[in-house]
Amino acid sequence: MKKLLTGAAVVIGTVALSVAALVGRRYLTLRDAIATVPPQFRSSLVWLSAENHERTLWFNRIVNGRIPIPPGPGVTATTREVGEPSVPVLIVTPDGTRRRPGVLYLHGGGAVFGSAKAEGIVAGRWARDLDAVVFSPDYRLAPENPFPAAIDDCLTVLHWMHDNADELGIDPQRLAVTGTSAGAGLSAVVAQRAYDEGITLRAQVLVGPWLDDLATLGDYGVRNYPTRGRLMLTPRSNMFAWKSYLGHEPRPDDDRKYIAAARREDLAGLAPAWLGVGDFDLLHDESVAYAQRLQAAGVACELFTVPGMYHSAEALAPHTPEMKAFNGSAVNFLRAYLDT
């Protein structure tokens, strides 16, 4: 027993030292970057983030995946297993019994970390704000499960929602998809596949969306905008995420269908879209470009951009006036399409 306790103490000590070293290096990296951010967007939670790559993935999976955050009051959370292979789904239902819209919510995490339970509070907000039943799948993560595992899981859940609407208490004619970061990128592809597979979505809401693998081959506009991509999502993190998700580094000759939303040439007929992004966000230019392409294709599309906003600031600084307006715009857009 003494040997076991000693061994456990060594393991705990090693992990603690690793975390301390990681946080120390992160502090040095972030100190100058945070100084460039408008004061109202500065959050102590930024210090818990770690640049995402092979050596930090374990840390991000612990901090941003294994710690559950309850959805809050006024809703009930349950879980189901759907499809084969089975996909765990967190279902958040507002109190009361009536047929409601169904919203597929896809968590963020670069397709390599994150979980439905860790973003339960976000699913809870959507459920309360929209009076809708929210379904948040734990899609398979890369690099262990590269493309198309995650997107196939998301479509499995969407088809299940549509085909079992009566049992689930939702209206199959009032379905929508939303997500944050990589989840928003997956949401955009879900909207494309839903259209191709005959499921009508009322809307798609894409928050800081991860849309274009080939953007990793450029400079993200950083040359002319040096404050971009320094917080929460860096070029190195983005390359690691795409490499993990695709199974290899992004390349123009990868012609697999649905690997990235921006790869689709014809956007006509897709569900009405809301895209929100900040100009400090590494994903700013690809988000703006995709919104403009949707508009040019005749898709009703609203683009909401925020000066000084970095990636995921809507979650880290939600009480600022700017982020209240940002989040409120997304809710109002989705509500307008689900309530008609």
mmCIF file of C-alpha atoms in Angstrom:
data_model
loop_
_atom_site.group_PDB
_atom_site.id
_atom_site.type_symbol
_atom_site.label_atom_id
_atom_site.label_comp_id
_atom_site.label_asym_id
_atom_site.label_seq_id
_atom_site.Cartn_x
_atom_site.Cartn_y
_atom_site.Cartn_z
ATOM 1 C CA MET A 1 0.000 0.000 0.000
ATOM 2 C CA LYS A 2 2.833 2.376 0.894
ATOM 3 C CA LYS A 3 4.428 1.778 -2.496
ATOM 4 C CA LEU A 4 1.108 2.469 -4.237
ATOM 5 C CA LEU A 5 0.666 5.737 -2.347
ATOM 6 C CA THR A 6 4.229 6.753 -3.136
ATOM 7 C CA GLY A 7 3.712 5.962 -6.808
ATOM 8 C CA ALA A 8 0.476 7.925 -6.897
ATOM 9 C CA ALA A 9 2.195 10.896 -5.272
ATOM 10 C CA VAL A 10 4.939 10.801 -7.903
ATOM 11 C CA VAL A 11 2.374 10.721 -10.720
ATOM 12 C CA ILE A 12 0.385 13.601 -9.219
ATOM 13 C CA GLY A 13 3.540 15.603 -8.680
ATOM 14 C CA THR A 14 4.700 15.014 -12.251
ATOM 15 C CA VAL A 15 1.342 16.091 -13.652
ATOM 16 C CA ALA A 16 1.304 19.185 -11.421
ATOM 17 C CA LEU A 17 4.775 20.183 -12.596
ATOM 18 C CA SER A 18 3.775 19.639 -16.230
ATOM 19 C CA VAL A 19 0.702 21.824 -15.806
ATOM 20 C CA ALA A 20 2.713 24.511 -14.010
ATOM 21 C CA ALA A 21 5.333 24.534 -16.765
ATOM 22 C CA LEU A 22 2.622 24.698 -19.424
ATOM 23 C CA VAL A 23 0.858 27.582 -17.697
ATOM 24 C CA GLY A 24 4.172 29.401 -17.208
ATOM 25 C CA ARG A 25 5.081 29.158 -20.880
ATOM 26 C CA ARG A 26 1.553 30.187 -21.803
ATOM 27 C CA TYR A 27 1.803 33.257 -19.584
ATOM 28 C CA LEU A 28 4.901 34.449 -21.387
ATOM 29 C CA THR A 29 3.264 33.835 -24.748
ATOM 30 C CA LEU A 30 -0.039 35.503 -23.880
ATOM 31 C CA ARG A 31 1.150 38.502 -21.889
ATOM 32 C CA ASP A 32 1.851 40.697 -24.898
ATOM 33 C CA ALA A 33 -1.094 39.376 -26.896
ATOM 34 C CA ILE A 34 -3.587 40.201 -24.161
ATOM 35 C CA ALA A 35 -2.209 43.737 -23.982
ATOM 36 C CA THR A 36 -3.407 44.323 -27.557
ATOM 37 C CA VAL A 37 -7.000 43.310 -26.776
ATOM 38 C CA PRO A 38 -9.569 45.977 -25.835
ATOM 39 C CA PRO A 39 -9.876 45.986 -22.020
ATOM 40 C CA GLN A 40 -13.512 44.867 -21.972
ATOM 41 C CA PHE A 41 -12.603 41.608 -23.738
ATOM 42 C CA ARG A 42 -9.812 40.602 -21.386
ATOM 43 C CA SER A 43 -10.727 37.522 -19.391
ATOM 44 C CA SER A 44 -8.871 35.521 -16.778
ATOM 45 C CA LEU A 45 -10.154 32.377 -18.504
ATOM 46 C CA VAL A 46 -7.783 33.034 -21.399
ATOM 47 C CA TRP A 47 -4.946 31.887 -19.144
ATOM 48 C CA LEU A 48 -6.470 28.402 -18.942
ATOM 49 C CA SER A 49 -6.147 27.928 -22.675
ATOM 50 C CA ALA A 50 -3.119 26.262 -24.178
ATOM 51 C CA GLU A 51 -1.970 26.457 -27.759
ATOM 52 C CA ASN A 52 -3.280 23.261 -29.272
ATOM 53 C CA HIS A 53 -0.725 20.814 -30.650
ATOM 54 C CA GLU A 54 0.591 17.306 -30.061
ATOM 55 C CA ARG A 55 2.162 18.099 -26.680
ATOM 56 C CA THR A 56 -0.784 20.032 -25.206
ATOM 57 C CA LEU A 57 -3.727 18.005 -26.487
ATOM 58 C CA TRP A 58 -3.940 16.006 -23.240
ATOM 59 C CA PHE A 59 -4.236 19.243 -21.234
ATOM 60 C CA ASN A 60 -6.916 20.716 -23.504
ATOM 61 C CA ARG A 61 -8.907 17.498 -23.343
ATOM 62 C CA ILE A 62 -8.913 17.626 -19.541
ATOM 63 C CA VAL A 63 -9.726 21.323 -19.190
ATOM 64 C CA ASN A 64 -12.093 21.593 -22.153
ATOM 65 C CA GLY A 65 -13.780 18.232 -22.275
ATOM 66 C CA ARG A 66 -13.926 16.250 -19.076
ATOM 67 C CA ILE A 67 -15.292 18.925 -16.769
ATOM 68 C CA PRO A 68 -19.099 19.037 -17.091
ATOM 69 C CA ILE A 69 -20.861 22.400 -17.001
ATOM 70 C CA PRO A 70 -24.588 22.000 -16.230
ATOM 71 C CA PRO A 71 -27.082 23.642 -18.607
ATOM 72 C CA GLY A 72 -28.592 25.779 -15.859
ATOM 73 C CA PRO A 73 -32.144 26.374 -14.599
ATOM 74 C CA GLY A 74 -35.399 25.982 -16.455
ATOM 75 C CA VAL A 75 -34.285 22.997 -18.526
ATOM 76 C CA THR A 76 -33.828 19.248 -18.132
ATOM 77 C CA ALA A 77 -30.757 17.430 -19.441
ATOM 78 C CA THR A 78 -30.838 13.785 -20.521
ATOM 79 C CA THR A 79 -28.557 11.605 -22.639
ATOM 80 C CA ARG A 80 -29.208 9.096 -25.406
ATOM 81 C CA GLU A 81 -27.137 6.799 -27.595
ATOM 82 C CA VAL A 82 -27.962 7.140 -31.276
ATOM 83 C CA GLY A 83 -27.017 5.152 -34.378
ATOM 84 C CA GLU A 84 -24.311 2.625 -35.163
ATOM 85 C CA PRO A 85 -21.584 3.229 -34.183
ATOM 86 C CA SER A 86 -23.441 4.843 -31.309
ATOM 87 C CA VAL A 87 -23.197 8.587 -30.808
ATOM 88 C CA PRO A 88 -23.818 9.923 -27.268
ATOM 89 C CA VAL A 89 -26.207 12.882 -27.385
ATOM 90 C CA LEU A 90 -26.912 15.438 -24.671
ATOM 91 C CA ILE A 91 -30.559 16.528 -24.937
ATOM 92 C CA VAL A 92 -31.588 19.766 -23.235
ATOM 93 C CA THR A 93 -35.339 20.366 -22.991
ATOM 94 C CA PRO A 94 -37.077 23.455 -21.570
ATOM 95 C CA ASP A 95 -39.573 22.890 -18.778
ATOM 96 C CA GLY A 96 -43.148 22.258 -19.877
ATOM 97 C CA THR A 97 -44.652 20.002 -22.496
ATOM 98 C CA ARG A 98 -45.337 21.157 -26.017
ATOM 99 C CA ARG A 99 -43.962 20.538 -29.483
ATOM 100 C CA ARG A 100 -40.893 22.685 -29.997
ATOM 101 C CA PRO A 101 -38.259 23.392 -32.633
ATOM 102 C CA GLY A 102 -35.215 21.114 -32.648
ATOM 103 C CA VAL A 103 -31.716 22.573 -32.694
ATOM 104 C CA LEU A 104 -28.574 20.554 -33.376
ATOM 105 C CA TYR A 105 -25.734 22.203 -31.415
ATOM 106 C CA LEU A 106 -22.142 21.185 -32.203
ATOM 107 C CA HIS A 107 -19.433 21.925 -29.642
ATOM 108 C CA GLY A 108 -16.077 23.471 -30.466
ATOM 109 C CA GLY A 109 -12.527 22.285 -29.821
ATOM 110 C CA GLY A 110 -10.743 22.136 -33.158
ATOM 111 C CA ALA A 111 -12.319 18.728 -33.830
ATOM 112 C CA VAL A 112 -9.738 17.259 -31.438
ATOM 113 C CA PHE A 113 -11.097 18.096 -27.964
ATOM 114 C CA GLY A 114 -14.279 19.314 -26.294
ATOM 115 C CA SER A 115 -17.500 17.551 -25.406
ATOM 116 C CA ALA A 116 -21.233 18.105 -25.176
ATOM 117 C CA LYS A 117 -21.163 18.065 -21.358
ATOM 118 C CA ALA A 118 -18.399 20.693 -21.255
ATOM 119 C CA GLU A 119 -20.610 23.030 -23.289
ATOM 120 C CA GLY A 120 -23.829 22.111 -21.511
ATOM 121 C CA ILE A 121 -24.263 25.715 -20.422
ATOM 122 C CA VAL A 122 -24.286 26.829 -24.070
ATOM 123 C CA ALA A 123 -26.872 24.201 -24.999
ATOM 124 C CA GLY A 124 -28.916 25.352 -22.004
ATOM 125 C CA ARG A 125 -28.847 28.976 -23.149
ATOM 126 C CA TRP A 126 -29.991 28.035 -26.637
ATOM 127 C CA ALA A 127 -32.812 25.925 -25.182
ATOM 128 C CA ARG A 128 -34.041 28.727 -22.913
ATOM 129 C CA ASP A 129 -33.600 31.569 -25.397
ATOM 130 C CA LEU A 130 -35.346 29.741 -28.232
ATOM 131 C CA ASP A 131 -37.765 27.569 -26.246
ATOM 132 C CA ALA A 132 -36.339 24.717 -28.309
ATOM 133 C CA VAL A 133 -35.064 21.198 -27.644
ATOM 134 C CA VAL A 134 -31.298 21.204 -28.152
ATOM 135 C CA PHE A 135 -29.373 18.105 -29.206
ATOM 136 C CA SER A 136 -25.603 18.171 -28.674
ATOM 137 C CA PRO A 137 -23.689 15.096 -29.901
ATOM 138 C CA ASP A 138 -20.337 13.865 -28.666
ATOM 139 C CA TYR A 139 -19.060 13.332 -32.183
ATOM 140 C CA ARG A 140 -15.861 11.346 -32.591
ATOM 141 C CA LEU A 141 -12.664 13.354 -32.246
ATOM 142 C CA ALA A 142 -9.512 13.442 -34.338
ATOM 143 C CA PRO A 143 -6.736 12.464 -34.679
ATOM 144 C CA GLU A 144 -7.953 9.066 -33.454
ATOM 145 C CA ASN A 145 -11.028 9.395 -35.682
ATOM 146 C CA PRO A 146 -10.245 11.532 -38.745
ATOM 147 C CA PHE A 147 -12.679 12.681 -41.450
ATOM 148 C CA PRO A 148 -15.452 11.700 -42.057
ATOM 149 C CA ALA A 149 -16.127 10.358 -38.531
ATOM 150 C CA ALA A 150 -17.229 13.614 -36.881
ATOM 151 C CA ILE A 151 -19.452 14.824 -39.700
ATOM 152 C CA ASP A 152 -21.006 11.369 -40.123
ATOM 153 C CA ASP A 153 -21.883 11.357 -36.403
ATOM 154 C CA CYS A 154 -23.500 14.783 -36.679
ATOM 155 C CA LEU A 155 -25.599 13.698 -39.670
ATOM 156 C CA THR A 156 -26.598 10.523 -37.853
ATOM 157 C CA VAL A 157 -28.043 12.651 -35.056
ATOM 158 C CA LEU A 158 -29.762 15.067 -37.448
ATOM 159 C CA HIS A 159 -31.467 12.210 -39.308
ATOM 160 C CA TRP A 160 -32.484 10.694 -35.973
ATOM 161 C CA MET A 161 -34.002 14.011 -34.897
ATOM 162 C CA HIS A 162 -35.930 14.280 -38.145
ATOM 163 C CA ASP A 163 -37.142 10.673 -38.216
ATOM 164 C CA ASN A 164 -38.115 10.515 -34.528
ATOM 165 C CA ALA A 165 -39.561 13.980 -34.112
ATOM 166 C CA ASP A 166 -42.837 12.822 -32.545
ATOM 167 C CA GLU A 167 -41.071 10.806 -29.851
ATOM 168 C CA LEU A 168 -38.664 13.658 -29.163
ATOM 169 C CA GLY A 169 -41.352 16.320 -28.962
ATOM 170 C CA ILE A 170 -39.994 18.417 -31.807
ATOM 171 C CA ASP A 171 -41.380 19.725 -35.087
ATOM 172 C CA PRO A 172 -39.486 18.126 -38.018
ATOM 173 C CA GLN A 173 -40.340 21.185 -40.106
ATOM 174 C CA ARG A 174 -38.565 23.480 -37.629
ATOM 175 C CA LEU A 175 -34.993 22.201 -37.417
ATOM 176 C CA ALA A 176 -31.792 24.247 -37.300
ATOM 177 C CA VAL A 177 -28.088 23.747 -36.734
ATOM 178 C CA THR A 178 -25.613 25.867 -34.816
ATOM 179 C CA GLY A 179 -22.127 25.546 -33.416
ATOM 180 C CA THR A 180 -19.014 27.339 -32.257
ATOM 181 C CA SER A 181 -15.542 27.290 -33.803
ATOM 182 C CA ALA A 182 -14.906 23.795 -35.228
ATOM 183 C CA GLY A 183 -18.498 22.984 -34.300
ATOM 184 C CA ALA A 184 -19.587 25.904 -36.463
ATOM 185 C CA GLY A 185 -17.492 24.562 -39.325
ATOM 186 C CA LEU A 186 -19.138 21.178 -38.917
ATOM 187 C CA SER A 187 -22.518 22.948 -38.746
ATOM 188 C CA ALA A 188 -21.864 24.566 -42.110
ATOM 189 C CA VAL A 189 -21.093 21.155 -43.629
ATOM 190 C CA VAL A 190 -24.174 19.679 -41.911
ATOM 191 C CA ALA A 191 -26.247 22.368 -43.642
ATOM 192 C CA GLN A 192 -24.732 21.341 -46.974
ATOM 193 C CA ARG A 193 -25.291 17.630 -46.482
ATOM 194 C CA ALA A 194 -28.781 18.182 -45.096
ATOM 195 C CA TYR A 195 -29.699 20.036 -48.292
ATOM 196 C CA ASP A 196 -28.170 17.283 -50.453
ATOM 197 C CA GLU A 197 -29.896 14.533 -48.425
ATOM 198 C CA GLY A 198 -33.349 16.114 -48.453
ATOM 199 C CA ILE A 199 -33.634 17.464 -44.897
ATOM 200 C CA THR A 200 -34.871 21.041 -44.771
ATOM 201 C CA LEU A 201 -33.228 23.252 -42.178
ATOM 202 C CA ARG A 202 -34.782 26.553 -41.193
ATOM 203 C CA ALA A 203 -31.410 28.164 -40.441
ATOM 204 C CA GLN A 204 -27.732 27.732 -39.648
ATOM 205 C CA VAL A 205 -25.910 29.892 -37.074
ATOM 206 C CA LEU A 206 -22.116 29.806 -37.270
ATOM 207 C CA VAL A 207 -20.152 31.369 -34.403
ATOM 208 C CA GLY A 208 -16.479 31.929 -35.205
ATOM 209 C CA PRO A 209 -16.694 29.225 -37.872
ATOM 210 C CA TRP A 210 -13.850 26.926 -38.958
ATOM 211 C CA LEU A 211 -14.538 26.778 -42.673
ATOM 212 C CA ASP A 212 -11.500 26.562 -44.910
ATOM 213 C CA ASP A 213 -8.633 24.083 -44.621
ATOM 214 C CA LEU A 214 -6.733 25.851 -47.401
ATOM 215 C CA ALA A 215 -6.609 29.052 -45.340
ATOM 216 C CA THR A 216 -3.777 27.345 -43.437
ATOM 217 C CA LEU A 217 -1.647 27.754 -46.564
ATOM 218 C CA GLY A 218 -1.864 31.572 -46.392
ATOM 219 C CA ASP A 219 -1.130 34.181 -43.733
ATOM 220 C CA TYR A 220 -4.757 34.772 -42.589
ATOM 221 C CA GLY A 221 -4.306 38.484 -43.260
ATOM 222 C CA VAL A 222 -1.891 38.631 -40.315
ATOM 223 C CA ARG A 223 0.665 40.542 -42.384
ATOM 224 C CA ASN A 224 -1.692 43.509 -42.546
ATOM 225 C CA TYR A 225 -3.403 42.759 -39.225
ATOM 226 C CA PRO A 226 -0.710 41.630 -36.751
ATOM 227 C CA THR A 227 -3.125 41.374 -33.793
ATOM 228 C CA ARG A 228 -5.027 38.564 -35.501
ATOM 229 C CA GLY A 229 -4.713 34.959 -34.363
ATOM 230 C CA ARG A 230 -2.732 35.564 -31.182
ATOM 231 C CA LEU A 231 -5.384 34.488 -28.642
ATOM 232 C CA MET A 232 -7.297 31.209 -28.323
ATOM 233 C CA LEU A 233 -6.647 30.080 -31.914
ATOM 234 C CA THR A 234 -3.209 30.485 -33.468
ATOM 235 C CA PRO A 235 -1.913 29.437 -36.901
ATOM 236 C CA ARG A 236 -0.057 26.522 -35.297
ATOM 237 C CA SER A 237 -3.201 25.351 -33.475
ATOM 238 C CA ASN A 238 -5.268 25.636 -36.627
ATOM 239 C CA MET A 239 -2.809 23.639 -38.699
ATOM 240 C CA PHE A 240 -2.728 20.916 -36.032
ATOM 241 C CA ALA A 241 -6.539 20.803 -35.969
ATOM 242 C CA TRP A 242 -6.895 20.507 -39.734
ATOM 243 C CA LYS A 243 -4.052 17.989 -40.048
ATOM 244 C CA SER A 244 -5.653 15.860 -37.327
ATOM 245 C CA TYR A 245 -9.133 16.132 -38.838
ATOM 246 C CA LEU A 246 -8.139 15.462 -42.457
ATOM 247 C CA GLY A 247 -5.564 12.776 -41.659
ATOM 248 C CA HIS A 248 -2.825 14.767 -43.400
ATOM 249 C CA GLU A 249 -1.819 18.386 -43.904
ATOM 250 C CA PRO A 250 -4.280 20.438 -45.973
ATOM 251 C CA ARG A 251 -3.607 20.365 -49.688
ATOM 252 C CA PRO A 252 -5.474 21.687 -52.736
ATOM 253 C CA ASP A 253 -5.670 18.297 -54.455
ATOM 254 C CA ASP A 254 -7.707 16.733 -51.631
ATOM 255 C CA ASP A 255 -11.030 16.384 -53.447
ATOM 256 C CA ARG A 256 -13.020 14.450 -50.841
ATOM 257 C CA LYS A 257 -16.549 15.801 -50.632
ATOM 258 C CA TYR A 258 -17.539 17.732 -47.488
ATOM 259 C CA ILE A 259 -14.042 18.003 -46.000
ATOM 260 C CA ALA A 260 -14.512 21.753 -45.476
ATOM 261 C CA ALA A 261 -17.506 24.025 -46.000
ATOM 262 C CA ALA A 262 -15.546 26.540 -48.079
ATOM 263 C CA ARG A 263 -14.634 23.826 -50.596
ATOM 264 C CA ARG A 264 -18.224 23.622 -51.908
ATOM 265 C CA GLU A 265 -18.593 25.523 -55.167
ATOM 266 C CA ASP A 266 -22.393 25.880 -55.382
ATOM 267 C CA LEU A 267 -23.941 27.343 -52.226
ATOM 268 C CA ALA A 268 -27.374 28.054 -53.714
ATOM 269 C CA GLY A 269 -30.340 26.629 -51.819
ATOM 270 C CA LEU A 270 -28.635 26.311 -48.440
ATOM 271 C CA ALA A 271 -30.419 27.280 -45.239
ATOM 272 C CA PRO A 272 -30.425 30.964 -44.215
ATOM 273 C CA ALA A 273 -27.217 31.703 -42.347
ATOM 274 C CA TRP A 274 -25.864 33.932 -39.598
ATOM 275 C CA LEU A 275 -22.091 34.197 -39.277
ATOM 276 C CA GLY A 276 -20.367 36.013 -36.422
ATOM 277 C CA VAL A 277 -16.650 36.676 -36.064
ATOM 278 C CA GLY A 278 -14.203 39.220 -34.639
ATOM 279 C CA ASP A 279 -11.456 40.978 -36.536
ATOM 280 C CA PHE A 280 -8.835 39.654 -34.071
ATOM 281 C CA ASP A 281 -9.985 36.111 -34.867
ATOM 282 C CA LEU A 282 -7.720 33.990 -37.061
ATOM 283 C CA LEU A 283 -10.861 32.811 -38.880
ATOM 284 C CA HIS A 284 -12.069 36.329 -39.752
ATOM 285 C CA ASP A 285 -11.262 36.398 -43.460
ATOM 286 C CA GLU A 286 -12.610 32.927 -44.266
ATOM 287 C CA SER A 287 -15.832 33.726 -42.367
ATOM 288 C CA VAL A 288 -16.350 36.975 -44.274
ATOM 289 C CA ALA A 289 -15.560 35.274 -47.587
ATOM 290 C CA TYR A 290 -18.041 32.453 -46.936
ATOM 291 C CA ALA A 291 -20.777 34.917 -45.934
ATOM 292 C CA GLN A 292 -20.208 36.903 -49.102
ATOM 293 C CA ARG A 293 -20.380 33.749 -51.206
ATOM 294 C CA LEU A 294 -23.651 32.734 -49.540
ATOM 295 C CA GLN A 295 -25.105 36.163 -50.253
ATOM 296 C CA ALA A 296 -23.929 36.018 -53.875
ATOM 297 C CA ALA A 297 -25.618 32.604 -54.216
ATOM 298 C CA GLY A 298 -28.946 34.073 -53.088
ATOM 299 C CA VAL A 299 -28.888 32.642 -49.560
ATOM 300 C CA ALA A 300 -30.307 34.917 -46.866
ATOM 301 C CA CYS A 301 -27.191 35.621 -44.821
ATOM 302 C CA GLU A 302 -26.332 38.006 -42.003
ATOM 303 C CA LEU A 303 -22.696 38.725 -41.162
ATOM 304 C CA PHE A 304 -21.908 40.152 -37.706
ATOM 305 C CA THR A 305 -18.335 41.328 -37.141
ATOM 306 C CA VAL A 306 -16.870 42.867 -33.982
ATOM 307 C CA PRO A 307 -13.724 45.018 -33.801
ATOM 308 C CA GLY A 308 -11.189 43.773 -31.250
ATOM 309 C CA MET A 309 -12.941 40.436 -30.740
ATOM 310 C CA TYR A 310 -10.702 37.363 -30.620
ATOM 311 C CA HIS A 311 -11.699 33.734 -31.102
ATOM 312 C CA SER A 312 -14.250 32.538 -28.491
ATOM 313 C CA ALA A 313 -14.578 35.962 -26.817
ATOM 314 C CA GLU A 314 -18.369 35.523 -26.929
ATOM 315 C CA ALA A 315 -17.954 32.752 -24.338
ATOM 316 C CA LEU A 316 -15.124 34.291 -22.287
ATOM 317 C CA ALA A 317 -16.498 37.842 -22.033
ATOM 318 C CA PRO A 318 -20.263 37.338 -22.491
ATOM 319 C CA HIS A 319 -21.337 40.217 -20.215
ATOM 320 C CA THR A 320 -19.710 43.006 -22.214
ATOM 321 C CA PRO A 321 -22.087 45.153 -24.302
ATOM 322 C CA GLU A 322 -20.369 44.036 -27.492
ATOM 323 C CA MET A 323 -20.730 40.334 -26.740
ATOM 324 C CA LYS A 324 -24.309 40.757 -25.539
ATOM 325 C CA ALA A 325 -25.099 42.349 -28.903
ATOM 326 C CA PHE A 326 -23.185 39.581 -30.708
ATOM 327 C CA ASN A 327 -24.927 36.723 -28.900
ATOM 328 C CA GLY A 328 -28.281 38.499 -29.025
ATOM 329 C CA SER A 329 -28.054 38.915 -32.783
ATOM 330 C CA ALA A 330 -27.457 35.169 -33.221
ATOM 331 C CA VAL A 331 -30.429 34.319 -30.992
ATOM 332 C CA ASN A 332 -32.734 36.780 -32.732
ATOM 333 C CA PHE A 333 -31.761 35.459 -36.161
ATOM 334 C CA LEU A 334 -32.430 31.854 -35.208
ATOM 335 C CA ARG A 335 -35.630 32.694 -33.343
ATOM 336 C CA ALA A 336 -37.014 34.556 -36.335
ATOM 337 C CA TYR A 337 -36.620 31.517 -38.586
ATOM 338 C CA LEU A 338 -37.774 28.929 -36.047
ATOM 339 C CA ASP A 339 -40.892 30.829 -34.947
ATOM 340 C CA THR A 340 -42.366 31.293 -38.436
#
